[in-house]
Short mmCIF file of C-alpha atoms in Angstrom, two decimals:
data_model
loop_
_atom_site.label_atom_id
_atom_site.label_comp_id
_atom_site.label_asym_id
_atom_site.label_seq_id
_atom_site.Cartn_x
_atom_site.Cartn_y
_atom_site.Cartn_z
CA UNK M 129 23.14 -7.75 -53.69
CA UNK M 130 22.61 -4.25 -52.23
CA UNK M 131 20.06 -3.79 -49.42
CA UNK M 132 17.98 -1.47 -51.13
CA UNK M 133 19.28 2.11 -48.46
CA UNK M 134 15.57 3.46 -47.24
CA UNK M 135 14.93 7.14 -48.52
CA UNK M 136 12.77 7.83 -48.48
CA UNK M 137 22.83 18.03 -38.65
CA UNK M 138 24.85 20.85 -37.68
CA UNK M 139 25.71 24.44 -36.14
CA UNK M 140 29.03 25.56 -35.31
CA UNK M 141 29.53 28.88 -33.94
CA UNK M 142 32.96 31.02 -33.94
CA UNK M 143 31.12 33.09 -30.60
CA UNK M 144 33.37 31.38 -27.58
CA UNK M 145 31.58 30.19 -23.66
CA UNK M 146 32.07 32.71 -21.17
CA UNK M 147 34.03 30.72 -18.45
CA UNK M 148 33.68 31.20 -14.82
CA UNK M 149 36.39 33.74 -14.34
CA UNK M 150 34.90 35.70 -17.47
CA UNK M 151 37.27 34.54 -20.21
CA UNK M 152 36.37 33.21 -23.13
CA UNK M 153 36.62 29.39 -23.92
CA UNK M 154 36.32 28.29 -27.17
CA UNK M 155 33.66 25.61 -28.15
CA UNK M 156 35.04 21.90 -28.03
CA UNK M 157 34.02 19.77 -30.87
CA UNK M 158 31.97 17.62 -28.31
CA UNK M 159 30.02 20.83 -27.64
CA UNK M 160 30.11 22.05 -31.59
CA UNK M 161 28.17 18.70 -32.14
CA UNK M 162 25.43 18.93 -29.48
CA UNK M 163 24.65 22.29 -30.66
CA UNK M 164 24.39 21.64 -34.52
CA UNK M 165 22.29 18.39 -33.53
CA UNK M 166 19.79 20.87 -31.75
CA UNK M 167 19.60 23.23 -34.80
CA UNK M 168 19.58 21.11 -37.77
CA UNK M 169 16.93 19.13 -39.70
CA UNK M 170 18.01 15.91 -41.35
CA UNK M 171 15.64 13.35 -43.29
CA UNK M 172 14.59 11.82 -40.38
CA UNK M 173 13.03 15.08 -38.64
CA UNK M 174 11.62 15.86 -41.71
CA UNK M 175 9.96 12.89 -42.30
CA UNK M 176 9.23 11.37 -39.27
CA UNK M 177 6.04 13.78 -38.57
CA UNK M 178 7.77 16.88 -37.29
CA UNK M 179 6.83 19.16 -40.10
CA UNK M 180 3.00 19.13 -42.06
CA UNK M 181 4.23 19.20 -45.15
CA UNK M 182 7.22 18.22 -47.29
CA UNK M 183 8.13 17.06 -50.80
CA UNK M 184 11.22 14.50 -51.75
CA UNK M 185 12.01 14.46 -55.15
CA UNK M 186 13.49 11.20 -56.07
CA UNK M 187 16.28 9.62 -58.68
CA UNK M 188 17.50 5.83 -58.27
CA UNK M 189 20.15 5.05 -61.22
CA UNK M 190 21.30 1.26 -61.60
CA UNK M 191 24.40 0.88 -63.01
CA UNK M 192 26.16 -2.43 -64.12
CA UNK M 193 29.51 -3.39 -62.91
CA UNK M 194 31.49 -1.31 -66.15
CA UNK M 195 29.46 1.87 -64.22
CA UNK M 196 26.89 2.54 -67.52
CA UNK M 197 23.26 3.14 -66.25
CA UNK M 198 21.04 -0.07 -66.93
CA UNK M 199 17.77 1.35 -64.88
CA UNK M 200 16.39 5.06 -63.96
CA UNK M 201 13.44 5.26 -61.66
CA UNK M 202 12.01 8.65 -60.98
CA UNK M 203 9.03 9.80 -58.35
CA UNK M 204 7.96 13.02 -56.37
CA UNK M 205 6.15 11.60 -52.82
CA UNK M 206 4.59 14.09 -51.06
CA UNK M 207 4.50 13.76 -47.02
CA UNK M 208 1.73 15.41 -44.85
CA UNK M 209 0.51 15.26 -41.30
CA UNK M 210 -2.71 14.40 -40.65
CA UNK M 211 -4.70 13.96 -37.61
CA UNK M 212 -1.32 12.91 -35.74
CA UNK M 213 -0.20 10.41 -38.57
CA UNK M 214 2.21 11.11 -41.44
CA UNK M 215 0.91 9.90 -44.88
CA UNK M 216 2.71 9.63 -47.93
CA UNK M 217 1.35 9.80 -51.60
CA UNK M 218 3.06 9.52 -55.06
CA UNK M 219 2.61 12.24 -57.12
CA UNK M 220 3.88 11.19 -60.08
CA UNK M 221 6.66 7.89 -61.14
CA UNK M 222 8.32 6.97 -64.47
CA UNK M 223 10.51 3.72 -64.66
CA UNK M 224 12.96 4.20 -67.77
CA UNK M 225 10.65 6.73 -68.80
CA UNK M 226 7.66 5.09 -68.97
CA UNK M 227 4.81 6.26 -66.86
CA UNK M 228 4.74 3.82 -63.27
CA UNK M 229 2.18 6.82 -61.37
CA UNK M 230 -0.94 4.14 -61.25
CA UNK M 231 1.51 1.19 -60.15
CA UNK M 232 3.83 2.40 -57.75
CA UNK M 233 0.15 4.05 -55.85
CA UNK M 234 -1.35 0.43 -55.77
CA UNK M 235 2.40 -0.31 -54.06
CA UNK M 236 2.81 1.95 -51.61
CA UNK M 237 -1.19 1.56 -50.70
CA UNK M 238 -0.59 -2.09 -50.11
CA UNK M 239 2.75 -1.61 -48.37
CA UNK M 240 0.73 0.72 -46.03
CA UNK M 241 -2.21 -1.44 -45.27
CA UNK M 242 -0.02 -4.06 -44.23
CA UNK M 243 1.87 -1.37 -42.27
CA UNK M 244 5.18 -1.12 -44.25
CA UNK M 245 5.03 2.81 -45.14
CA UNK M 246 6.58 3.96 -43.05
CA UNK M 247 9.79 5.98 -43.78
CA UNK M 248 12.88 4.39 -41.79
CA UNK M 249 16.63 6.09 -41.41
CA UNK M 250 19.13 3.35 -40.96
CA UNK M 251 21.79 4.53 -42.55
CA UNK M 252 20.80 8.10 -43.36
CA UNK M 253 21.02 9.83 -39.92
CA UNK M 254 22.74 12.12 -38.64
CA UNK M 255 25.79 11.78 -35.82
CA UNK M 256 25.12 14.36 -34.29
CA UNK M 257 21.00 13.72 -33.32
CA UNK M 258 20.70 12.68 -29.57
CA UNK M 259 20.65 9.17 -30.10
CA UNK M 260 23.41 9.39 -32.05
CA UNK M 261 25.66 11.41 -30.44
CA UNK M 262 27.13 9.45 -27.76
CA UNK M 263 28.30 6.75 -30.35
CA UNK M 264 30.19 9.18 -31.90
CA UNK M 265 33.78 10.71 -31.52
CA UNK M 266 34.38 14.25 -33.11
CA UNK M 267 37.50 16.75 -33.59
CA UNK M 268 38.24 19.70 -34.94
CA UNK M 269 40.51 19.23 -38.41
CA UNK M 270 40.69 22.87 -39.36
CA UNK M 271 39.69 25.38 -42.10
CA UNK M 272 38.81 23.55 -45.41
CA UNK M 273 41.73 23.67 -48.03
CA UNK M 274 39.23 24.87 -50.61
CA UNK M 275 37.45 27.23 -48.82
CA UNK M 276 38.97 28.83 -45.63
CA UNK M 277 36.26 30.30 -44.96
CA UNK M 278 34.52 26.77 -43.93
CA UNK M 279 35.83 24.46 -41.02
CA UNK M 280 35.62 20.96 -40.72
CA UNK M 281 34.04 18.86 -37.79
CA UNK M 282 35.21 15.46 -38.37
CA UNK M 283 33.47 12.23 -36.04
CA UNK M 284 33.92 8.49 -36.04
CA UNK M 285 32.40 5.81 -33.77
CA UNK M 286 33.85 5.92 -30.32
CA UNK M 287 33.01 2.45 -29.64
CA UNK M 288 30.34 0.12 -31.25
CA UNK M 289 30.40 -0.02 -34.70
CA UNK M 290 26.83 -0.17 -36.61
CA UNK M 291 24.64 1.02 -39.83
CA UNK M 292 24.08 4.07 -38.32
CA UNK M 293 27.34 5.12 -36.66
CA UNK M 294 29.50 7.04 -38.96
CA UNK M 295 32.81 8.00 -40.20
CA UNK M 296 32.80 11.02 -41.87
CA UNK M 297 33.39 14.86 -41.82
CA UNK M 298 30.76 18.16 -41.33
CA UNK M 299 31.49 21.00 -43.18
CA UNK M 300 30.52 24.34 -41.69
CA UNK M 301 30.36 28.20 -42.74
CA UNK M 302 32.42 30.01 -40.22
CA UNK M 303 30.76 33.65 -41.36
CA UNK M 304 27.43 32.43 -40.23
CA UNK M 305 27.62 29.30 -38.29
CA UNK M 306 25.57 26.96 -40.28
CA UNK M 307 26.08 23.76 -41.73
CA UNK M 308 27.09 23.52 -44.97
CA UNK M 309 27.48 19.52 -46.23
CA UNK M 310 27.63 16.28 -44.24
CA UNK M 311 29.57 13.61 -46.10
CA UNK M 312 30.29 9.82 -44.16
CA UNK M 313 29.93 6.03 -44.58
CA UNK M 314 28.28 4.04 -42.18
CA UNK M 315 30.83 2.27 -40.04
CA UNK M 316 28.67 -1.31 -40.35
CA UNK M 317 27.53 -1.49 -44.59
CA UNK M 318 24.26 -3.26 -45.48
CA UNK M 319 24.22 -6.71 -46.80
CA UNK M 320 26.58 -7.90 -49.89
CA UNK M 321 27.73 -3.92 -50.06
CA UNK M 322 31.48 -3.10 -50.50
CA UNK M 323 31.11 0.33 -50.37
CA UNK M 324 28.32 3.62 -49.51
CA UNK M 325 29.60 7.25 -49.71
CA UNK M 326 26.23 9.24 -48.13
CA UNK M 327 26.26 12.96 -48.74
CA UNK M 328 24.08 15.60 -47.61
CA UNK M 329 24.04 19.11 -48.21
CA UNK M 330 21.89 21.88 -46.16
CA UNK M 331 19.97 25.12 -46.48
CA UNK M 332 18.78 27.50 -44.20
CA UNK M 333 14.80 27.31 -43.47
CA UNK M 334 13.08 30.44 -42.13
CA UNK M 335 11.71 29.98 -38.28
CA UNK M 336 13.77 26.09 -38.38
CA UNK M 337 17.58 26.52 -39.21
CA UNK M 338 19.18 24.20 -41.83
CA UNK M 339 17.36 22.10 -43.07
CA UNK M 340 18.50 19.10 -45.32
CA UNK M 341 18.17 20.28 -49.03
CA UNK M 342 19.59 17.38 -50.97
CA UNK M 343 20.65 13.47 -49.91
CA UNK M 344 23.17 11.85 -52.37
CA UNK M 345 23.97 8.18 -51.91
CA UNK M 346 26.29 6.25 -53.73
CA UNK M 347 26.36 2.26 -53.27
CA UNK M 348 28.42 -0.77 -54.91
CA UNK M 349 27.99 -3.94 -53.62
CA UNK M 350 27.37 -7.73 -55.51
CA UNK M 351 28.49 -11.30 -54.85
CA UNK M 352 30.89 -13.48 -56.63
CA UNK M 353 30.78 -12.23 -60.19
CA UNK M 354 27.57 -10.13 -60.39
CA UNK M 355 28.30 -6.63 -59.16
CA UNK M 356 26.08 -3.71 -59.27
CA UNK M 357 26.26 0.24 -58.77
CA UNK M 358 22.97 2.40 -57.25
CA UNK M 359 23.04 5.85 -57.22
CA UNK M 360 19.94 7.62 -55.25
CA UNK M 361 19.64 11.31 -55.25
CA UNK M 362 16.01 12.77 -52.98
CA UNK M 363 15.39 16.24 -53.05
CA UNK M 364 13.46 17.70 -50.01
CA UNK M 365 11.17 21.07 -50.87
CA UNK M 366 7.93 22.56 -50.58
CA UNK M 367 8.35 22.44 -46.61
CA UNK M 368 5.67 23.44 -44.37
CA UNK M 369 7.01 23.72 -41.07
CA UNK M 370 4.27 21.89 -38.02
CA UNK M 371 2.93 24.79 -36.05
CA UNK M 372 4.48 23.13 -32.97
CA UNK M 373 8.28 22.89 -34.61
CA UNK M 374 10.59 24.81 -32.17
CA UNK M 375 12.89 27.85 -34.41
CA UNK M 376 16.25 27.37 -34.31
CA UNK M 377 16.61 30.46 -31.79
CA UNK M 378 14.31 28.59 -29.66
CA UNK M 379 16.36 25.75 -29.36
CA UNK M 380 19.48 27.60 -29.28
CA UNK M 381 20.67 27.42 -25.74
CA UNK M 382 20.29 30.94 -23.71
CA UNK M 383 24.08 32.73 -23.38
CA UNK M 384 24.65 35.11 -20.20
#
């Protein structure tokens, strides 16, 4: 059966290095990748206690091995930061449509006593985030063949294979430099799983950069002749950015 994936980055600019002799170099991927990992906010910056405030919307469909939905489950979890420590509430839950508020509270309050709250990103990070980075291989595969206007940044593991090395491909506006959509599967799946296509599309957040709007995962996995289908769709709004979280100019490395 499907390990249950735990729900609850990129900036590539067209503006060339200045080399020593004063001619322009163009970026190399390498480089393209280090700078959108500096500049963009995936789930795990958002919810690992670098902003105050932040809302994931959440939709887990179970489908049965013909691909018709068998279960919906539906909650909004708010996230804040208090005193130094993250805490997570449910706002509201409905299991096939019935109300699950009250029971999936007394849950996540017992999961938390015994310490098990805690949001984890195996799986769902990004390649390009500094302890990711180095795992990863990335090239240039040109403009996108539905919108020129968009390039693609492509990466694979350059070694070790793992749940949280990728294969996959960025795309990226070329007008403004900012990530558009990260789509991958994890080079190492999770238990019993055949198959998970993660995607993850971006918008820009005043003072941060892009920031991850939506996370799409789509899982198939079973064993001998029981298969099943998940499809998980989080939302990420109402942010409230930590007084200490560095802009995206700031962390934009200084050009001479």
């Amino acid at each position: 059966m499907i390990r249950t994936l735990t729900l609850v980055s990129l900036l590539l600019t067209s503006l060339p290095l200045r080399a020593q002799d004063g001619a322009a170099a163009p970026l190399t991927a390498e480089d393209m990748a280090r700078r959108l990992g500096e500049t963009t906010w995936g789930m795990e910056e958002l919810l690992a206690g670098k902003v105050e405030e932040v809302t994931v919307t959440l939709r887990v469909e179970e489908l049965d091995g013909d691909g018709h939905v068998k279960h919906i489950q539906e909650r909004v979890d708010r996230f804040r930061l208090k005193d130094g420590q993250q805490r997570r509430e449910v706002l509201q839950a409905t299991k096939d449509g019935e109300d699950a508020t009250d029971a999936l509270r007394k849950d996540l309050e017992e999961r938390q006593r015994r310490g098990e709250g805690r949001a984890e990103f195996n799986s769902v990070n990004l390649p390009f985030a500094v302890a990711s980075l180095s795992q990863h291989r990335f090239w240039l595969a040109g403009p996108d063949s539905k919108d020129p206007q968009r390039l693609r940044l492509r990466f694979e593991p350059r070694e070790t294979k793992a749940p949280s090395i990728h294969k996959g491909e960025a795309l990226v506006d070329a007008s403004t430099g900012q990530l558009v959509r990260l789509t991958y599967s994890p080079s190492v799946l999770p238990d019993r799983a055949y198959r998970v296509d993660v995607r993850m599309d971006f918008r820009a957040q005043p003072g941060m950069g892009q920031v991850l709007d939506t996370l799409r995962v789509d899982a198939e996995g079973g064993f001998l002749f029981y298969k099943k289908r998940m499809r998980i769709t989080a939302r990420y709004s109402h942010l409230v950015p930590a007084s200490s979280a560095p802009s995206a100019s700031a962390m934009l490395p200084a050009t001479p």
